[in-house]
Every structure is written in C-alpha cells, then in structure tokens.
mmCIF file of C-alpha atoms and ligand atoms in Angstrom:
data_model
loop_
_atom_site.group_PDB
_atom_site.id
_atom_site.type_symbol
_atom_site.label_atom_id
_atom_site.label_comp_id
_atom_site.label_asym_id
_atom_site.label_seq_id
_atom_site.Cartn_x
_atom_site.Cartn_y
_atom_site.Cartn_z
ATOM 1 C CA UNK A 1 -6.587 -21.555 9.861
ATOM 2 C CA UNK A 2 -6.474 -20.030 13.204
ATOM 3 C CA UNK A 3 -7.251 -16.700 14.706
ATOM 4 C CA UNK A 4 -3.375 -15.291 15.696
ATOM 5 C CA UNK A 5 -1.570 -12.145 16.877
ATOM 6 C CA UNK A 6 1.362 -10.376 15.752
ATOM 7 C CA UNK A 7 3.493 -7.999 16.114
ATOM 8 C CA UNK A 8 3.869 -4.633 13.641
ATOM 9 C CA UNK A 9 5.825 -1.853 13.901
ATOM 10 C CA UNK A 10 5.496 1.144 11.879
ATOM 11 C CA UNK A 11 8.950 2.410 11.319
ATOM 12 C CA UNK A 12 10.725 5.827 11.503
ATOM 13 C CA UNK A 13 10.936 6.591 7.836
ATOM 14 C CA UNK A 14 7.132 5.929 7.458
ATOM 15 C CA UNK A 15 6.023 7.705 10.540
ATOM 16 C CA UNK A 16 8.559 11.090 9.119
ATOM 17 C CA UNK A 17 6.497 10.975 6.130
ATOM 18 C CA UNK A 18 2.963 10.724 7.972
ATOM 19 C CA UNK A 19 2.444 7.447 6.747
ATOM 20 C CA UNK A 20 0.699 5.464 9.516
ATOM 21 C CA UNK A 21 -2.687 5.551 8.461
ATOM 22 C CA UNK A 22 -2.238 5.176 5.473
ATOM 23 C CA UNK A 23 -0.214 1.565 6.020
ATOM 24 C CA UNK A 24 -2.855 1.064 9.116
ATOM 25 C CA UNK A 25 -5.544 1.273 6.088
ATOM 26 C CA UNK A 26 -3.627 -1.930 4.313
ATOM 27 C CA UNK A 27 -4.007 -4.055 7.350
ATOM 28 C CA UNK A 28 -7.960 -3.195 8.150
ATOM 29 C CA UNK A 29 -8.420 -3.498 4.233
ATOM 30 C CA UNK A 30 -6.984 -6.836 4.164
ATOM 31 C CA UNK A 31 -9.007 -7.962 7.264
ATOM 32 C CA UNK A 32 -6.471 -7.638 10.607
ATOM 33 C CA UNK A 33 -7.722 -5.897 13.349
ATOM 34 C CA UNK A 34 -5.511 -3.451 15.235
ATOM 35 C CA UNK A 35 -5.907 -4.528 18.911
ATOM 36 C CA UNK A 36 -3.226 -2.432 20.426
ATOM 37 C CA UNK A 37 -0.853 0.367 19.216
ATOM 38 C CA UNK A 38 1.447 3.135 20.699
ATOM 39 C CA UNK A 39 3.908 5.558 19.603
ATOM 40 C CA UNK A 40 6.852 5.596 20.730
ATOM 41 C CA UNK A 41 10.433 6.542 20.719
ATOM 42 C CA UNK A 42 12.522 3.389 21.364
ATOM 43 C CA UNK A 43 15.786 3.948 23.289
ATOM 44 C CA UNK A 44 19.015 2.543 22.068
ATOM 45 C CA UNK A 45 19.182 -0.126 24.463
ATOM 46 C CA UNK A 46 15.286 -1.467 23.592
ATOM 47 C CA UNK A 47 16.277 -1.114 19.705
ATOM 48 C CA UNK A 48 19.247 -4.081 20.517
ATOM 49 C CA UNK A 49 17.304 -5.604 22.596
ATOM 50 C CA UNK A 50 14.215 -6.097 20.073
ATOM 51 C CA UNK A 51 16.735 -6.991 17.120
ATOM 52 C CA UNK A 52 19.103 -9.002 19.260
ATOM 53 C CA UNK A 53 18.817 -11.852 17.080
ATOM 54 C CA UNK A 54 20.748 -9.996 14.444
ATOM 55 C CA UNK A 55 23.322 -8.926 16.445
ATOM 56 C CA UNK A 56 26.240 -10.538 14.641
ATOM 57 C CA UNK A 57 24.978 -9.053 10.988
ATOM 58 C CA UNK A 58 27.073 -6.332 9.102
ATOM 59 C CA UNK A 59 23.782 -4.011 9.242
ATOM 60 C CA UNK A 60 23.199 -4.314 13.249
ATOM 61 C CA UNK A 61 24.271 -1.185 13.964
ATOM 62 C CA UNK A 62 22.869 0.717 11.660
ATOM 63 C CA UNK A 63 19.712 -0.782 11.818
ATOM 64 C CA UNK A 64 19.478 0.091 15.377
ATOM 65 C CA UNK A 65 20.557 3.768 14.615
ATOM 66 C CA UNK A 66 17.718 4.310 12.113
ATOM 67 C CA UNK A 67 14.938 2.450 14.816
ATOM 68 C CA UNK A 68 15.980 5.410 17.561
ATOM 69 C CA UNK A 69 15.803 8.251 14.626
ATOM 70 C CA UNK A 70 12.423 8.940 15.039
ATOM 71 C CA UNK A 71 9.348 7.739 16.487
ATOM 72 C CA UNK A 72 8.010 4.379 15.580
ATOM 73 C CA UNK A 73 4.223 3.052 16.077
ATOM 74 C CA UNK A 74 3.961 -0.329 18.027
ATOM 75 C CA UNK A 75 1.260 -2.426 17.187
ATOM 76 C CA UNK A 76 -0.392 -5.609 17.808
ATOM 77 C CA UNK A 77 -2.493 -7.172 14.875
ATOM 78 C CA UNK A 78 -4.844 -9.848 15.186
ATOM 79 C CA UNK A 79 -6.823 -12.328 12.960
ATOM 80 C CA UNK A 80 -7.101 -15.127 10.543
ATOM 81 C CA UNK A 81 -3.130 -16.083 9.867
ATOM 82 C CA UNK A 82 -1.842 -13.154 11.373
ATOM 83 C CA UNK A 83 1.790 -13.179 11.203
ATOM 84 C CA UNK A 84 2.149 -14.940 7.335
ATOM 85 C CA UNK A 85 -0.885 -12.671 6.305
ATOM 86 C CA UNK A 86 1.116 -9.527 7.832
ATOM 87 C CA UNK A 87 4.155 -10.181 5.876
ATOM 88 C CA UNK A 88 2.636 -10.861 2.677
ATOM 89 C CA UNK A 89 0.904 -7.238 3.225
ATOM 90 C CA UNK A 90 4.462 -5.443 3.829
ATOM 91 C CA UNK A 91 6.123 -7.450 0.726
ATOM 92 C CA UNK A 92 10.161 -8.602 0.596
ATOM 93 C CA UNK A 93 12.213 -7.029 3.246
ATOM 94 C CA UNK A 94 14.182 -5.367 -0.121
ATOM 95 C CA UNK A 95 11.075 -3.185 -1.391
ATOM 96 C CA UNK A 96 13.515 -3.465 -5.161
ATOM 97 C CA UNK A 97 12.090 -7.225 -4.313
ATOM 98 C CA UNK A 98 8.587 -6.824 -3.031
ATOM 99 C CA UNK A 99 5.558 -7.105 -5.001
ATOM 100 C CA UNK A 100 3.164 -4.536 -6.457
ATOM 101 C CA UNK A 101 0.820 -3.476 -3.702
ATOM 102 C CA UNK A 102 2.769 -4.321 -0.962
ATOM 103 C CA UNK A 103 3.896 -1.907 1.940
ATOM 104 C CA UNK A 104 7.368 -2.192 1.420
ATOM 105 C CA UNK A 105 6.915 -1.663 -2.494
ATOM 106 C CA UNK A 106 4.750 1.420 -2.265
ATOM 107 C CA UNK A 107 6.899 2.883 0.657
ATOM 108 C CA UNK A 108 9.883 1.941 1.381
ATOM 109 C CA UNK A 109 12.936 3.958 0.907
ATOM 110 C CA UNK A 110 15.619 1.601 1.305
ATOM 111 C CA UNK A 111 16.011 -2.143 2.058
ATOM 112 C CA UNK A 112 17.114 -0.804 5.802
ATOM 113 C CA UNK A 113 14.339 1.945 5.461
ATOM 114 C CA UNK A 114 11.384 -0.348 4.831
ATOM 115 C CA UNK A 115 8.506 1.230 6.761
ATOM 116 C CA UNK A 116 7.512 -2.017 8.772
ATOM 117 C CA UNK A 117 8.115 -4.678 10.760
ATOM 118 C CA UNK A 118 6.209 -7.772 11.514
ATOM 119 C CA UNK A 119 7.046 -10.896 13.533
ATOM 120 C CA UNK A 120 7.988 -13.785 11.074
ATOM 121 C CA UNK A 121 6.740 -16.582 13.371
ATOM 122 C CA UNK A 122 3.691 -17.361 16.012
ATOM 123 C CA UNK A 123 6.505 -17.714 18.690
ATOM 124 C CA UNK A 124 8.610 -15.078 17.700
ATOM 125 C CA UNK A 125 5.377 -13.068 17.892
ATOM 126 C CA UNK A 126 4.526 -13.761 21.130
ATOM 127 C CA UNK A 127 7.980 -12.512 22.455
ATOM 128 C CA UNK A 128 7.858 -9.788 20.542
ATOM 129 C CA UNK A 129 4.295 -8.590 22.127
ATOM 130 C CA UNK A 130 5.321 -9.311 25.163
ATOM 131 C CA UNK A 131 8.256 -7.058 24.858
ATOM 132 C CA UNK A 132 6.136 -3.720 24.066
ATOM 133 C CA UNK A 133 2.826 -4.662 25.669
ATOM 134 C CA UNK A 134 1.479 -5.654 28.772
ATOM 135 C CA UNK A 135 -2.036 -7.316 28.842
ATOM 136 C CA UNK A 136 -4.098 -4.665 29.704
ATOM 137 C CA UNK A 137 -2.964 -2.583 26.362
ATOM 138 C CA UNK A 138 -4.335 -5.180 24.539
ATOM 139 C CA UNK A 139 -8.199 -4.753 23.543
ATOM 140 C CA UNK A 140 -9.965 -6.924 21.314
HETATM 141 P P1 LIG B 1 11.406 -7.359 9.958
HETATM 142 O O1 LIG B 1 12.413 -8.632 10.623
HETATM 143 O O2 LIG B 1 11.641 -5.627 10.059
HETATM 144 O O3 LIG B 1 9.974 -7.342 9.571
HETATM 145 P P2 LIG B 1 12.283 -8.722 7.930
HETATM 146 O O4 LIG B 1 12.253 -9.887 8.705
HETATM 147 O O5 LIG B 1 12.301 -9.020 6.087
HETATM 148 O O6 LIG B 1 12.075 -7.394 8.641
HETATM 149 P P3 LIG B 1 15.184 -9.483 8.953
HETATM 150 O O7 LIG B 1 16.002 -10.212 8.316
HETATM 151 O O8 LIG B 1 14.579 -9.677 9.972
HETATM 152 O O9 LIG B 1 13.898 -8.700 7.618
HETATM 153 O O10 LIG B 1 15.266 -8.132 8.724
HETATM 154 C C1 LIG B 1 15.127 -7.036 10.108
HETATM 155 C C2 LIG B 1 15.794 -5.680 9.404
HETATM 156 O O11 LIG B 1 16.973 -5.398 8.704
HETATM 157 C C3 LIG B 1 15.202 -5.363 7.893
HETATM 158 O O12 LIG B 1 13.304 -4.818 7.995
HETATM 159 C C4 LIG B 1 16.142 -3.847 7.686
HETATM 160 O O13 LIG B 1 15.250 -2.692 8.128
HETATM 161 C C5 LIG B 1 17.294 -4.482 7.946
HETATM 162 N N1 LIG B 1 17.651 -4.871 7.181
HETATM 163 C C6 LIG B 1 17.717 -6.290 6.833
HETATM 164 N N2 LIG B 1 18.871 -7.013 5.757
HETATM 165 C C7 LIG B 1 19.662 -5.663 5.762
HETATM 166 C C8 LIG B 1 20.482 -5.133 4.702
HETATM 167 N N3 LIG B 1 21.142 -6.359 3.734
HETATM 168 N N4 LIG B 1 21.229 -4.073 4.662
HETATM 169 C C9 LIG B 1 20.233 -3.142 5.344
HETATM 170 N N5 LIG B 1 19.589 -3.314 6.481
HETATM 171 C C10 LIG B 1 19.123 -4.794 6.406
HETATM 172 MG MG1 LIG B 2 12.229 -9.770 10.904
#
C-alpha cells in the first residue's frame, strides 16, 4: 500500500454542531494525519466550482446552498491508502445506509447534510487539494 493524500471537508452541519474535534479524532484514530487544515466560509462560486462534476444533478443547487450555509473545515489527510481509508471512515453518502461506527452513521443529519466530504480517487484528490491548498500550507 502506498502513502496517499486526500482532501477532506468537514461540512457546515458538523461545524454548526461543534463536531470538528470529534471528526478529526476519527481520522487520527484510524492512522490518518491531518497535514493541512483551514476553517473557511466558501463563496457560492467556490462551492459551484468545487462540485462542478455534479452540476447536472437535481440536488446541485441545494447542495451548493448547503455548502455555503456555514463554515467548513478543509483539510489534507495523509496516510496509507488515504483515499479509500477516508471514505471507509466516512461511510456511505446516505447516513441511513452507512455502516455502524462511521462518521456519517454517527453524525450526519441527512443524505445532503452528511457531515464530511472525501475525494473519491487519487486523481481527484490531487485536484481537490490544489483547489484549496498551496504547497506551503501542507506540512507533513
Ligand atoms: P462527497 O463527494 O461529499 O464526499 P460522496 O462522494 O459520498 O460525497 P457524491 O455522489 O459525490 O457522494 O455527492 C456529493 C454530495 O452531494 C454528497 O456528499 C451529498 O452531500 C450530496 N448528495 C448526494 N446525493 C444526494 C441526493 N440524492 N440528495 C441530496 N444531496 C445529495
Ligand atoms: Mg463525491
């Protein structure tokens, strides 16, 4: 297995309920290291650009409104198999289908307000990390 980096976002439903530390503990307990982190309020333009791949989906507008509804924490996670491991820790998109002990099962409010984002491939991880972080902000 290779050491990878992936982009994680703690979503507005989770920052609103003060869950940043609890969610970060899930990553760290599973062996992922938070090597870059910033709390930001996304602009509509940033949210739309970040989720551009979903532009044609019926939930796109609602999703973007949700993502700008409060602060998010953008972060770079590093570790063995980080892309897949992070998605395992998050659980299925729909909390009703997420496995016990996952972030989304334990914390998500709905399929939209599902507490965390994680890159879905190594290629997308590279693009998504570059979207939010310059090299200087990543400290392994
Ligand atoms: P993410 O990309 O945020 O890590 P994901 O890869 O599990 O989540 P995607 O299919 O990429 O799921 O969807 C992106 C986000 O869009 C979801 O996390 C969720 O917030 C929202 N979303 C997905 N499907 C729906 C839906 N059917 N209704 C409302 N919102 C949805
Ligand atoms: Mg996705």
